Short mmCIF file of C-alpha atoms and ligand atoms in Angstrom, two decimals:
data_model
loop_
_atom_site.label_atom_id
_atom_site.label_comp_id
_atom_site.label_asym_id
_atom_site.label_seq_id
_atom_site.Cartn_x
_atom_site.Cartn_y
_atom_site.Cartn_z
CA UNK A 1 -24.56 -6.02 5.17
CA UNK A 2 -21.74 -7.50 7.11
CA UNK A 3 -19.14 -9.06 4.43
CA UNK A 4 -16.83 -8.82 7.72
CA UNK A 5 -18.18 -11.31 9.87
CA UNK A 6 -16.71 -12.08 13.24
CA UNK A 7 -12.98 -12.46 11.65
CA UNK A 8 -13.02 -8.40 12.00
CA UNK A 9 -13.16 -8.22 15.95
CA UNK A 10 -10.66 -11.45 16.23
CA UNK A 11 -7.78 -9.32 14.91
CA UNK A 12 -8.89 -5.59 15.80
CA UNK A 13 -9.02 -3.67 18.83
CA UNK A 14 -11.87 -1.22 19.83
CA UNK A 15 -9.43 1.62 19.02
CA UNK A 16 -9.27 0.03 15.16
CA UNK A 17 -13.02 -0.14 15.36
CA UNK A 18 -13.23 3.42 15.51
CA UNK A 19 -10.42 4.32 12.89
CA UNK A 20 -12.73 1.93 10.21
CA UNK A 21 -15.81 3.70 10.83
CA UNK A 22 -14.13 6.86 10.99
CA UNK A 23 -12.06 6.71 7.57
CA UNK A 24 -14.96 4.97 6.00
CA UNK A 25 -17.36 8.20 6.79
CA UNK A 26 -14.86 10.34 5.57
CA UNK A 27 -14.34 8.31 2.57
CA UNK A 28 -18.29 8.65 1.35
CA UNK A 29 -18.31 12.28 2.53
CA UNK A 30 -15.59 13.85 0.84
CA UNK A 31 -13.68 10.85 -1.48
CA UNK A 32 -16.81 9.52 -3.07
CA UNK A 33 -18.35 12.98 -4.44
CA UNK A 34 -15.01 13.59 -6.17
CA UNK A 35 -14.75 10.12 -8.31
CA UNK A 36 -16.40 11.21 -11.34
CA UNK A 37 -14.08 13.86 -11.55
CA UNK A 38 -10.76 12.25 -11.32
CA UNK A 39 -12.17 9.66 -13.32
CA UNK A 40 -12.78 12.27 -16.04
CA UNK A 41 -9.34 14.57 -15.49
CA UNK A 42 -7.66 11.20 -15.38
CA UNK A 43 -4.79 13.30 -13.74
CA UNK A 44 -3.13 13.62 -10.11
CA UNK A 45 -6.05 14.76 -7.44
CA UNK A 46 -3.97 17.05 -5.47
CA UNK A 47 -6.82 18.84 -3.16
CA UNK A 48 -7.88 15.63 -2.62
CA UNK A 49 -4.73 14.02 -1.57
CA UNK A 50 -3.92 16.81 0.25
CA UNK A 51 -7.43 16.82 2.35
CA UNK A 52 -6.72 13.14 3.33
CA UNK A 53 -2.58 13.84 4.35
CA UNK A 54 -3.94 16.32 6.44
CA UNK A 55 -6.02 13.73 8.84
CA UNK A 56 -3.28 12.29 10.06
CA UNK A 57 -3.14 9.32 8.60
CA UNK A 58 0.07 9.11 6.98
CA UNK A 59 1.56 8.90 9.94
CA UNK A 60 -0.39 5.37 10.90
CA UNK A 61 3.13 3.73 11.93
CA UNK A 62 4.89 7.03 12.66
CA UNK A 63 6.22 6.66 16.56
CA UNK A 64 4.09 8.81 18.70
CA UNK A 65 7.63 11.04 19.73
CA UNK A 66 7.53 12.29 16.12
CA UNK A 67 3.75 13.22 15.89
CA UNK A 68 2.32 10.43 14.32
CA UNK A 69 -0.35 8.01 15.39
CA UNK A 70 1.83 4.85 16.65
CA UNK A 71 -1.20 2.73 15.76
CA UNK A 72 0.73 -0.12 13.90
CA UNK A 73 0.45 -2.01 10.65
CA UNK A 74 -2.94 -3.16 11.42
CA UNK A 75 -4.59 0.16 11.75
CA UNK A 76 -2.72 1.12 8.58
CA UNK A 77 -3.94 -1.77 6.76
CA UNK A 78 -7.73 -0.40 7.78
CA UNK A 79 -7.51 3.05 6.78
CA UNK A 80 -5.96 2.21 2.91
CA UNK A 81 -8.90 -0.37 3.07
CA UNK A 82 -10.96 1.75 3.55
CA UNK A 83 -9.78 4.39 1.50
CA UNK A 84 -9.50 1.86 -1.09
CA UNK A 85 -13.35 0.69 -1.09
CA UNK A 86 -14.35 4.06 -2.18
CA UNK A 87 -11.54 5.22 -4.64
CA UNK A 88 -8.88 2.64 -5.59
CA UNK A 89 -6.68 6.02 -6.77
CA UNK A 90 -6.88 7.49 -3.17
CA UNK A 91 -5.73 4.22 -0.69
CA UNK A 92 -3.08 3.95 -3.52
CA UNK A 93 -2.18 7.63 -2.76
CA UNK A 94 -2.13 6.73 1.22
CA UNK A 95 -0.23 3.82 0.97
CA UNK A 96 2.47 5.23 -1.37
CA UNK A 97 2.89 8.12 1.52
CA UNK A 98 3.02 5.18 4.26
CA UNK A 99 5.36 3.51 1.88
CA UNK A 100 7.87 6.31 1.79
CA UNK A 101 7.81 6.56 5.68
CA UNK A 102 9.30 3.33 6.05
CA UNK A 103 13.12 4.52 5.37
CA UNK A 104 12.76 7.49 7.50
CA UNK A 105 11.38 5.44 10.53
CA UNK A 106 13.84 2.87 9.30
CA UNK A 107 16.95 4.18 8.34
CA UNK A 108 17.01 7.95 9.42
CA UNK A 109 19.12 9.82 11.77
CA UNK A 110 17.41 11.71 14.28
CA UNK A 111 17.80 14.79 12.87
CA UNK A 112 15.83 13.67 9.70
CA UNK A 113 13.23 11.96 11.92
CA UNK A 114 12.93 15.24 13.83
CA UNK A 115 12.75 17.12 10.92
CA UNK A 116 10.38 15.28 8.54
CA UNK A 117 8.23 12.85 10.32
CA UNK A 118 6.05 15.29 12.56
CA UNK A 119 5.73 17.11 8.63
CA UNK A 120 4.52 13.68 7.20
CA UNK A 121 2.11 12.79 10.33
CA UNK A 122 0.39 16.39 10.43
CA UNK A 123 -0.11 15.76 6.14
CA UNK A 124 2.47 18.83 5.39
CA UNK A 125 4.87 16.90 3.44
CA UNK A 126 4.19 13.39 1.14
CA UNK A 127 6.98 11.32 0.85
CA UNK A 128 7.66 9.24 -1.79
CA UNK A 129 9.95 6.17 -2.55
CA UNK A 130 11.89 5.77 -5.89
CA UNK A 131 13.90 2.52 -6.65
CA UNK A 132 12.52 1.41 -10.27
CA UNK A 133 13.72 2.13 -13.92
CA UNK A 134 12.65 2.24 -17.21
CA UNK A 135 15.43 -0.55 -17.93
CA UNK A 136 15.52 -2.68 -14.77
CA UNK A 137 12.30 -3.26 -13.87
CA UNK A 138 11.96 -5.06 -10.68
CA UNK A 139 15.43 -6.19 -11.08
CA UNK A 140 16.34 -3.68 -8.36
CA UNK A 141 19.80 -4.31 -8.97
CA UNK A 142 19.84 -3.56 -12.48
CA UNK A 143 19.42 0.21 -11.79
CA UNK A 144 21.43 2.81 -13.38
CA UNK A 145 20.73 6.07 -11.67
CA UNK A 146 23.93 7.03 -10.00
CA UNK A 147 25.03 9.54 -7.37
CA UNK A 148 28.32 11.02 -7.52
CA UNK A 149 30.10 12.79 -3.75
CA UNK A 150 31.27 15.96 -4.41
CA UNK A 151 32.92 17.75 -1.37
CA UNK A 152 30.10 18.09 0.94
CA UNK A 153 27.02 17.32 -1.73
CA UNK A 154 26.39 14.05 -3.99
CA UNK A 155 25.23 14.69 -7.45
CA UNK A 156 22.41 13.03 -8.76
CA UNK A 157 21.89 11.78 -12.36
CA UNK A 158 18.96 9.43 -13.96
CA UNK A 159 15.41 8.32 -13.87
CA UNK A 160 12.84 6.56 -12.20
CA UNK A 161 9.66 4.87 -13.48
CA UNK A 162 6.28 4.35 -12.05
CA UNK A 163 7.05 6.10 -8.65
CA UNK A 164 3.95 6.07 -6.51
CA UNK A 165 2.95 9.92 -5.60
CA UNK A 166 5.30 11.05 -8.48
CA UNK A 167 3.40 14.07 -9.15
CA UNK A 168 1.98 14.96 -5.58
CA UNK A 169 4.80 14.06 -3.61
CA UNK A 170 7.19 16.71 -1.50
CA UNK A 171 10.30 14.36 -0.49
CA UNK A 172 11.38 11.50 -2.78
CA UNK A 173 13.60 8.92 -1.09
CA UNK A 174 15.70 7.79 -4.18
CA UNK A 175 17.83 5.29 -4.07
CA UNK A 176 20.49 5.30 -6.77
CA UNK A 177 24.29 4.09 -7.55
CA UNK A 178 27.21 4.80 -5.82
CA UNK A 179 29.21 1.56 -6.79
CA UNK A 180 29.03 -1.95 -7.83
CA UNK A 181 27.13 -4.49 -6.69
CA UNK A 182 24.93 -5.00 -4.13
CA UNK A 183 26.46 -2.94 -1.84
CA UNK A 184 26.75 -0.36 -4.40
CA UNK A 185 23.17 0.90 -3.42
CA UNK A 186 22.30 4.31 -1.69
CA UNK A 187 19.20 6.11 -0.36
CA UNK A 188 18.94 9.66 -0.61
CA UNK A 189 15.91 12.70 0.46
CA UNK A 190 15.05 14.72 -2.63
CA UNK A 191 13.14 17.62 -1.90
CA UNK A 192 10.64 18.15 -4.63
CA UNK A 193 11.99 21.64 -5.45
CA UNK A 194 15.57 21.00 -5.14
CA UNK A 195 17.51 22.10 -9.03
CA UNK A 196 17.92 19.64 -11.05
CA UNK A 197 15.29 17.78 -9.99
CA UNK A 198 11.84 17.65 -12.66
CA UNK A 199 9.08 15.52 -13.47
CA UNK A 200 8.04 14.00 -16.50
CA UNK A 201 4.52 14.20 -18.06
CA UNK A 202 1.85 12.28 -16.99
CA UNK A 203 1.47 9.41 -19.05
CA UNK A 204 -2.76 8.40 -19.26
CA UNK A 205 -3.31 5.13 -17.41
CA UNK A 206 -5.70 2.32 -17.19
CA UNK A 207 -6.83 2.83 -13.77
CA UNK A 208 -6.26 4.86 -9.71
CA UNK A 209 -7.49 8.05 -12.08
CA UNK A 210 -6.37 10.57 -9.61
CA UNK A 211 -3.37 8.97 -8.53
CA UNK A 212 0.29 9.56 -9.93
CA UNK A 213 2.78 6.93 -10.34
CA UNK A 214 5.07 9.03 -13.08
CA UNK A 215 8.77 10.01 -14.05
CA UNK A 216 11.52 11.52 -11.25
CA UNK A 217 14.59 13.14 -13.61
CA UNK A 218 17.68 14.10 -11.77
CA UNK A 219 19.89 16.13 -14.13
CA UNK A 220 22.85 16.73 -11.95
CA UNK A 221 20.74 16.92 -9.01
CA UNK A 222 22.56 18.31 -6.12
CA UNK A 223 21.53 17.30 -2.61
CA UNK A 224 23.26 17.31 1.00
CA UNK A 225 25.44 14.69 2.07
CA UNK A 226 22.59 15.04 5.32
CA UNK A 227 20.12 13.77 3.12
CA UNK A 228 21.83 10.94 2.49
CA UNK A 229 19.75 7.55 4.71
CA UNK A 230 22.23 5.67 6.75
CA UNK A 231 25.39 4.66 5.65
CA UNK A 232 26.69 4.41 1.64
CA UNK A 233 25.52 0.63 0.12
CA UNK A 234 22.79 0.69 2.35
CA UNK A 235 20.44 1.41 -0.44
CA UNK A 236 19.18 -2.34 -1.19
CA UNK A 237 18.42 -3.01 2.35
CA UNK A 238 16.34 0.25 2.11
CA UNK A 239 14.85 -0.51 -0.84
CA UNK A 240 13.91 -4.25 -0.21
CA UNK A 241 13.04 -3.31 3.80
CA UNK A 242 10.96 -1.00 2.40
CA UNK A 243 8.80 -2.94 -0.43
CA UNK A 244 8.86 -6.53 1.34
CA UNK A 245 7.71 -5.04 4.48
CA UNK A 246 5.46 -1.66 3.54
CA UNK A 247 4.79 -2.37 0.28
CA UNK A 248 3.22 -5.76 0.16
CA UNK A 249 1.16 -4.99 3.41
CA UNK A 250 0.01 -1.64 1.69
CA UNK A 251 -0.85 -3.34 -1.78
CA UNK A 252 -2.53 -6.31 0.02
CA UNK A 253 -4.86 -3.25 1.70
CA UNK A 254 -5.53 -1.64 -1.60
CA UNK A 255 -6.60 -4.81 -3.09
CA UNK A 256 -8.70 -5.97 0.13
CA UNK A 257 -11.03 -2.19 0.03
CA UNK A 258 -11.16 -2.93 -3.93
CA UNK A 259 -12.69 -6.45 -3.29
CA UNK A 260 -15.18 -5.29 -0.35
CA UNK A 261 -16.44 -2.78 -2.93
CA UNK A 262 -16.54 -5.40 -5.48
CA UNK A 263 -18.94 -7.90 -3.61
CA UNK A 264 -20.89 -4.78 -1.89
CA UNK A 265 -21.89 -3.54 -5.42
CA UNK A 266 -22.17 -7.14 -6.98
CA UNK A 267 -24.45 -8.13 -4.09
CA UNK A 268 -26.56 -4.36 -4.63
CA UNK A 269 -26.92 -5.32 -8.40
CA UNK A 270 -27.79 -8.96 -7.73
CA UNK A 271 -30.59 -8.09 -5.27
CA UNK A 272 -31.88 -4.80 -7.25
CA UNK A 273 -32.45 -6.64 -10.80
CA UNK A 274 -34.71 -8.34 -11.68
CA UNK A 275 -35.06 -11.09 -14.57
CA UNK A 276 -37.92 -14.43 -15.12
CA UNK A 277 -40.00 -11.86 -12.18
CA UNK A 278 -37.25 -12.28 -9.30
CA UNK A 279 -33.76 -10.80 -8.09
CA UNK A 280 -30.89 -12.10 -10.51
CA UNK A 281 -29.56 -13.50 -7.39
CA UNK A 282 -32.41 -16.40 -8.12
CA UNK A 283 -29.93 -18.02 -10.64
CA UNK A 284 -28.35 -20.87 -9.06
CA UNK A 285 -25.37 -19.81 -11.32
CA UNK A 286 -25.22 -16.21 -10.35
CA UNK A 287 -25.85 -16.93 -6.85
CA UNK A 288 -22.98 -19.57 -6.90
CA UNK A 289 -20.75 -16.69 -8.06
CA UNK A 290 -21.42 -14.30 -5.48
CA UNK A 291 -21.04 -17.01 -2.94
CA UNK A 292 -17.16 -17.51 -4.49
CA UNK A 293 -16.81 -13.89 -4.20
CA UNK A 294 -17.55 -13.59 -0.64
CA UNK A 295 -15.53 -16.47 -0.11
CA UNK A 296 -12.56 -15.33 -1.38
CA UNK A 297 -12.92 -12.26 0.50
CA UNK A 298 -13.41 -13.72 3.63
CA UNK A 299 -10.09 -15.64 2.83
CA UNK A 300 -8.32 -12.40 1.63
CA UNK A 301 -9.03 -10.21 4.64
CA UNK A 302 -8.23 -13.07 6.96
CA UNK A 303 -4.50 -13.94 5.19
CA UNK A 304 -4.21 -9.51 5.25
CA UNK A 305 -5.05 -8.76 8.95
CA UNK A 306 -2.81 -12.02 10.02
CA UNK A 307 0.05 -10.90 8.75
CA UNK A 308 0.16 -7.42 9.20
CA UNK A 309 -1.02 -8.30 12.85
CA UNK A 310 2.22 -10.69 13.19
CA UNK A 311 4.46 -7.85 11.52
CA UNK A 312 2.94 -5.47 14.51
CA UNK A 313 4.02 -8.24 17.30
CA UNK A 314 7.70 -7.98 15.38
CA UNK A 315 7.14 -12.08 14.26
CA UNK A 316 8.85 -13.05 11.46
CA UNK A 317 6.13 -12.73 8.63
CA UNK A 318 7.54 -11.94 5.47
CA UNK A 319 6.27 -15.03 3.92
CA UNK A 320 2.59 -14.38 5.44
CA UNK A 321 3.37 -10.73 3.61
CA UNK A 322 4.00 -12.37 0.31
CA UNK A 323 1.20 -14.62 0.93
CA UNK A 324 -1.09 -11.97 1.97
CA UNK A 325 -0.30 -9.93 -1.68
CA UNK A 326 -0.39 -12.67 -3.89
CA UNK A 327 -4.30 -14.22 -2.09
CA UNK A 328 -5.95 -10.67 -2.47
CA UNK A 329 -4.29 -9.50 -5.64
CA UNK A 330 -5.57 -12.98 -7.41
CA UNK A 331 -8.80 -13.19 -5.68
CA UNK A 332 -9.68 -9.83 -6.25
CA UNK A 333 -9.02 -10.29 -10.00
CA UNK A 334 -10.86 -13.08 -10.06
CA UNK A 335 -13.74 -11.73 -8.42
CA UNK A 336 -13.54 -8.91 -10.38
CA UNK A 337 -14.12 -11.26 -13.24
CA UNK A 338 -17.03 -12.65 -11.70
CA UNK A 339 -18.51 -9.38 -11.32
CA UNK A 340 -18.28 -8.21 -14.54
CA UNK A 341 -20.01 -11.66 -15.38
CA UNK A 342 -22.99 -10.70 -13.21
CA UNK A 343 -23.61 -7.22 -14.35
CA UNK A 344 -22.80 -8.59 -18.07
CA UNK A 345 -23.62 -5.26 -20.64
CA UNK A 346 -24.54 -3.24 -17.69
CA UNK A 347 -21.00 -3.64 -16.42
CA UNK A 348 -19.33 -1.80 -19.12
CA UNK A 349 -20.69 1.20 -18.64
CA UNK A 350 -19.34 3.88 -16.55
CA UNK A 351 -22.32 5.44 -15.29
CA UNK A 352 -21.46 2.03 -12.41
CA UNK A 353 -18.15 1.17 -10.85
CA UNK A 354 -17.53 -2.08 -11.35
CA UNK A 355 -15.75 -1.75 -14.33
CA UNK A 356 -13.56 1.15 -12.26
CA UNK A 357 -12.94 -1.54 -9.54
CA UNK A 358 -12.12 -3.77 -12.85
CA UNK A 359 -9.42 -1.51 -14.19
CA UNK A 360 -8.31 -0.29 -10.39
CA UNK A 361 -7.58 -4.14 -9.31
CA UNK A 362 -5.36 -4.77 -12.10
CA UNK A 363 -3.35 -2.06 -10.58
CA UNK A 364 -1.77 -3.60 -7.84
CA UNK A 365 -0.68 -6.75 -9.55
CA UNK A 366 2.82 -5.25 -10.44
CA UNK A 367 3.87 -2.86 -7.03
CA UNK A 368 6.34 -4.03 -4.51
CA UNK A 369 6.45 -7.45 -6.40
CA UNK A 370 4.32 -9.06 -8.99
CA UNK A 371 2.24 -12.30 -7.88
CA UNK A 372 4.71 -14.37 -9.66
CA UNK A 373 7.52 -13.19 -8.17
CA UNK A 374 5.71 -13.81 -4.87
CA UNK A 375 5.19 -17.29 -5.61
CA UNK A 376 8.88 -17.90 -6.51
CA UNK A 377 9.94 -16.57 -3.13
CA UNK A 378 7.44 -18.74 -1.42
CA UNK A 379 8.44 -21.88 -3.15
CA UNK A 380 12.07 -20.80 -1.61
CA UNK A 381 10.00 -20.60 1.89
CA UNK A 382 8.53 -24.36 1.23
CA UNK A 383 12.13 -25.57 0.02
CA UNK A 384 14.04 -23.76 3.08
CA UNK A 385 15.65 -21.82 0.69
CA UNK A 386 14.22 -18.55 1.95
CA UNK A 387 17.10 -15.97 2.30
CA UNK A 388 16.73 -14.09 5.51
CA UNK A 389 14.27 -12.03 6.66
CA UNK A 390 13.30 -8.88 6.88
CA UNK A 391 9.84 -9.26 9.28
CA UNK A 392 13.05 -10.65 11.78
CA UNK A 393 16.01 -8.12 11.12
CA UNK A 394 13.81 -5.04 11.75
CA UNK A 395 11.30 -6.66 14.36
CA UNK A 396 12.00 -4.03 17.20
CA UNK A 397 10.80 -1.65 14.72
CA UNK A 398 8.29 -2.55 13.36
CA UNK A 399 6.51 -3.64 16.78
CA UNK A 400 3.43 -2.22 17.43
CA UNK A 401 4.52 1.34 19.89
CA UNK A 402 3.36 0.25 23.36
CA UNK A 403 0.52 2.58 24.32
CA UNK A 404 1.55 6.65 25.89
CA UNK A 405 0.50 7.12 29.77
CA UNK A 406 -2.31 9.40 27.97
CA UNK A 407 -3.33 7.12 25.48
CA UNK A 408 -6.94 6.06 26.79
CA UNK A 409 -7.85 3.26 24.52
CA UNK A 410 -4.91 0.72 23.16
CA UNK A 411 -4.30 -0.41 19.53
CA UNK A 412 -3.46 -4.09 20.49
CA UNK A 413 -6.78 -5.11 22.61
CA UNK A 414 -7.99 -7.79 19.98
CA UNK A 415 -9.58 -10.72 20.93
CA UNK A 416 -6.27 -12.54 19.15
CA UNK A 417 -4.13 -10.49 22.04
CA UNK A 418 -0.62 -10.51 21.87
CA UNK A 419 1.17 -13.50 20.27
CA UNK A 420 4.80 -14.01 21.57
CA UNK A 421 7.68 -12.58 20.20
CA UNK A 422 8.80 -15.86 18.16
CA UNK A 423 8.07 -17.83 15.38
CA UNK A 424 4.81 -19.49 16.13
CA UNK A 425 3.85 -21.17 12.85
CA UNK A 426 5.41 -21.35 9.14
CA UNK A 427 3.81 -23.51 6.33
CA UNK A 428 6.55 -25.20 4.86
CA UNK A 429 8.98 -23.58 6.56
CA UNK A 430 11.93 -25.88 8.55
C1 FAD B 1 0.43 1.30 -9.28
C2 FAD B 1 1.93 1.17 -9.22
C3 FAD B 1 2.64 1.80 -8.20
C4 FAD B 1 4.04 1.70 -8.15
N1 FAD B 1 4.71 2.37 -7.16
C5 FAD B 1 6.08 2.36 -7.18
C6 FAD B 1 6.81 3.17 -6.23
O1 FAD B 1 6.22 3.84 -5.37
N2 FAD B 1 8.16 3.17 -6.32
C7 FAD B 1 8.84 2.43 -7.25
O2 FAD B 1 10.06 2.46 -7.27
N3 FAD B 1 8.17 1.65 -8.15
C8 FAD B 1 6.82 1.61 -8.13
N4 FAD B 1 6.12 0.84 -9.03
C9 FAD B 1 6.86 0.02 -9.97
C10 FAD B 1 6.82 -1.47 -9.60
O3 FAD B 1 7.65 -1.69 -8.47
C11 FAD B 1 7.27 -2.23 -10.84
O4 FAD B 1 6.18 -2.21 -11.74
C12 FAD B 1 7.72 -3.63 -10.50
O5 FAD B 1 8.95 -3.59 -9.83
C13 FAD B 1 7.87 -4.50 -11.75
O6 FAD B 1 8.63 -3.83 -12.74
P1 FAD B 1 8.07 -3.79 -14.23
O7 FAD B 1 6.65 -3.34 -14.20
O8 FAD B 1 9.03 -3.03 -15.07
O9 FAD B 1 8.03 -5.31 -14.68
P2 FAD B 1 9.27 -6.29 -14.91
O10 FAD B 1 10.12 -6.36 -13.70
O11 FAD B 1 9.94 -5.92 -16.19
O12 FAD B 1 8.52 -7.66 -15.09
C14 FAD B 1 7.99 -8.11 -16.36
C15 FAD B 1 7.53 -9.56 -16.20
O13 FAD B 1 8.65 -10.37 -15.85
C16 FAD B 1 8.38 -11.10 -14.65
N5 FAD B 1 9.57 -11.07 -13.79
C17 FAD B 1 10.31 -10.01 -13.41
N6 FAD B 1 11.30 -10.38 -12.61
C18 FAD B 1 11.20 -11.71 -12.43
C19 FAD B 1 11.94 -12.68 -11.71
N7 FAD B 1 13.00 -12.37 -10.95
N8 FAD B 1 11.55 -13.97 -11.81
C20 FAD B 1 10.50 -14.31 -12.56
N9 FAD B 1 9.74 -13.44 -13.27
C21 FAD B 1 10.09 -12.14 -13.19
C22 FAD B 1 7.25 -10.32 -13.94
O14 FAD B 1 6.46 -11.20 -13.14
C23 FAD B 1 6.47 -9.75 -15.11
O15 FAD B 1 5.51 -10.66 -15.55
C24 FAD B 1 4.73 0.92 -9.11
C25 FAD B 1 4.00 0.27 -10.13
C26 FAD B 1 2.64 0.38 -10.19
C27 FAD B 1 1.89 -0.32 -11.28
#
C-alpha cells in the first residue's frame, strides 16, 4: 500500500529514498521482535537503544568533519518516522539523542565538537537535553536549578523532570541558573558518571514503554568550567534554539511514523474482517473514517517534510515548525480516535497495537511545546507579533551541509530542488 503517494518524491532525494527503506527494514528486523517485551518490562530498552545509536543515525545533522552523516533535517525527519511506525518508544529515543545534538552543533567550542560529536555519530555516547522542572513546567524561565563558579569548576544543584533519554543517556546538556532573568540562563555537559550527579526511579508511564523520560539530581554536582556551552546567560537561547528548532521537527516525526502505523493497521483490520458477509470496510461509515484518516495523513506528512525541508535551505520556518507539531500531533490523535472506533472491542486488547499507537500518540502532545502553546505563538505569527526567529538567527547552521567531493549521491536532489535563501511565503505573516 502506498499511504505516501507522490508528495514523498516531491520533497526527497534518491539518497532519502534509500535511508527510508533502509531504517524501515531495520525497524521490522530487529525493533519490531522486541515490542512485546518493552511493552511488558515497561522500563528503559537499553540494548535496543544502543543497537540503533550504533547505525549512525544520531548523527543525521552532525557535519560530516565530525563523523556524522550531514544529511539534514529532512533525512532526520525520515529515520524517527520510521523508527516511529514500528515502536513509538524507539523514534522517541532517536529523536531525544538528535535533540541533544543541537547545542553541541550549536553552541560548542571546537574542542567539545571534536570531542563529542564523532562519539554521538558512531552511537558511543547519547546525549541528552535537560531544561524542565518539577515546578516550572514549560515556563522555562521559572527554573530553579542553579550553578554556582567555584575557581575553575561550577557547582551544580537541583532537578529536572521528564528529560528525554534520562535513563539511557551518557552526556546531559543541563541548563540551569546562574543569575536573574533571562539572561540568567546557562548550558552545561554532564557526564552521566560525574559525582553528584544520580537518577531518580523510573516512574511507570502510559506509553514509549522502552523509552525513559525520568529525573536528573545534581547534589553539588561538580563539572568543568570547559563543559560549560558558550558564554554565561546563554542558556535560554540554548534551550529555546534547541526545542523550537529540534524539538518540534523531531516530535512532528514521532507523531507522523505513529499515524502511518495507525492507518496501515486500520486499513489491515478494515480489509481482513468481515461483518453482513463482506470486509468492514463495506460500511459507508467505516469507510468514511478511514478516508479522514488518510487524509489527515496526507496533510500531516506534507506540513512535516515542508518545513523541515525549508529549515534545511536555512528559510525562516519556525512558524511552519509550530505548524508542522501542532497538524500531526492533533491529527494523529484524532485518527487515533477513529481507529479505536473501527476496531471497537477488538481494539482494547493488547494482543493488537492500536491501542499502543493510542497511548504512544498521546505522548508527544506535551514535548518541546504543547499544541496550545503552539497555537498561541501562531496567532502572534498572524498578528505580526511574532518575536524573532530562530529558523533565521541560526540559518547558516542549520543549512543542509553541501555534499563532500566523495559523496556520490546528494541529500538535496528532490524534485522541490533548492528554494532560495529568503522568505518565500508566510500565512499571515507581514
Ligand atoms: C515524552 C516526553 C519527552 C520529553 N522530553 C523532554 C526533554 O528531553 N527535555 C526536557 O527538558 N523536557 C522534556 N519533556 C518535558 C516537556 O518539555 C514538558 O512536558 C513541557 O515543557 C510542558 O511542561 P509540563 O508538562 O509541566 O506542563 P505545563 O507547562 O505545566 O502545562 C500545563 C498546562 O498549561 C498550559 N500552559 C503552559 N504554559 C502555557 C502558556 N504560556 N500559555 C498557555 N497555556 C500554557 C499547557 O498547554 C498545559 O495544558 C518531555 C515530556 C514528554 C511528555
Amino acid at each position: 500500500m502506498d499511504t505516501m503517494g507522490t508528495m514523498d518524491s516531491y520533497f526527497t532525494s534518491r539518497r532519502h529514498h534509500q535511508l527510508r527503506e533502509e531504517v524501515r527494514s531495520f525497524a521490522e528486523r530487529e525493533v519490531l521482535p522486541r515490542v512485546p517485551a518493552m511493552e511488558e518490562s515497561r522500563s528503559t530498552a537499553h540494548g535496543i537503544s544502543r543497537l540503533i545509536a550504533r547505525q549512525g543515525w544520531l548523527g543525521a545533522t552532525i557535519p560530516e568533519q565530525y563523523g556524522g552523516m550531514g544529511a539534514g533535517h529532512l533525512a532526520k525527519t525520515l529515520i524517527i518516522e520510521e523508527l516511529s511506525r514500528v515502536s513509538g518508544a524507539m523514534g522517541a529515543m532517536v529523536q531525544a539523542s538528535q535533540l541533544g545534538v543541537a547545542k553541541i552543533v550549536h553552541f560548542g567550542n571546537e574542542d567539545q565538537k571534536k570531542t563529542w560529536l564523532p562519539a554521538v555519530a558512531a552511537g558511543l555516547c547519547l546525549p541528552t537535553i535537560a531544561v524542565t522542572e518539577h515546578e516550572s513546567g514549560g515556563h522555562v524561565l521559572g527554573m530553579a536549578a542553579s550553578a554556582v563558579r567555584d575557581g575553575e569548576d561550577y557547582v551544580l544543584n537541583g532537578r529536572k523532570v521528564y528529560v528525554g533519554n534520562s535513563h539511557v543517556g551518557d552526556l546531559h546538556g543541563v541548563i540551569v541558573r546562574t543569575g536573574p532573568g533571562s539572561k540568567g540562563l546557562t548550558a552545561f555537559l554532564v557526564e552521566s558518571d560525574r559525582p553528584g550527579f544520580s537518577l531518580g526511579e523510573q516512574q511507570p508511564a502510559m506509553g514509549l514503554h522502552g523509552f525513559s523520560f525520568g529525573e536528573l539530581i545534581f547534589d553539588n554536582c561538580r563539572v568543568p568550567a570547559a563543559n560549560r556551552l558558550g558564554a554565561e546567560g546563554d542558556g535560554l537561547s540554548v534551550a529555546y534554539s534547541s526545542s523550537v528548532l529540534y524539538g518540534r521537527a523531531n516530535l512532528t516525526a514521532v507523531s507522523l511514523g505513529i499515524h502511518q502505523a495507525l492507518v496501515e493497521e486500520t486499513t489491515r483490520f478494515c480489509a481482513e474482517r468481515e461483518r453482513y458477509g463482506k470486509p468492514l470496510h463495506a460500511l459507508a461509515n467505516v469507510k468514511i473514517k478511514l478516508g479522514q484518516m488518510q487524509s489527515r495523513l496526507m496533510t500531516a506528512r506534507l506540513a512535516a517534510y515542508h518545513a523541515v525541508h525549508l529549515l534545511d535551505q536555512g528559510v525562516d520556518c519556525d512558524a511552519e515548525l509550530m505548524n508542522a507539531k501542532v497538524v500531526n500531533v492533533e491529527s494523529a490523535l484524532d485518527s487515533a480516535r477513529n481507529a479505536m472506533e473501527i476496531h471497537a472491542a477488538a481494539g482494547l486488547f493488547t494482543n493488537r497495537p492500536i491501542e499502543r499507537f493510542l497511548r504512544d500518540a498521546h505522548h508527544i502532545f506535551a514535548p518541546a511545546g504543547t499544541s496550545d502553546v503552539q497555537l498561541l505563538r501562531l496567532a502572534e505569527v498572524a498578528l505580526g507579533t511574532a518575536k524573532g526567529s530562530w529558523s533565521e538567527r541560526l540559518s547558516e547552521l542549520v543549512r543542509n551541509q553541501p555534499p563532500s567531493p566523495d559523496q556520490d549521491l546528494d541529500w538535496a536532489e528532490g524534485s522541490w530542488g533548492q528554494v532560495p535563501p529568503q522568505r518565500t511565503h508566510c500565512a499571515g505573516k507581514v
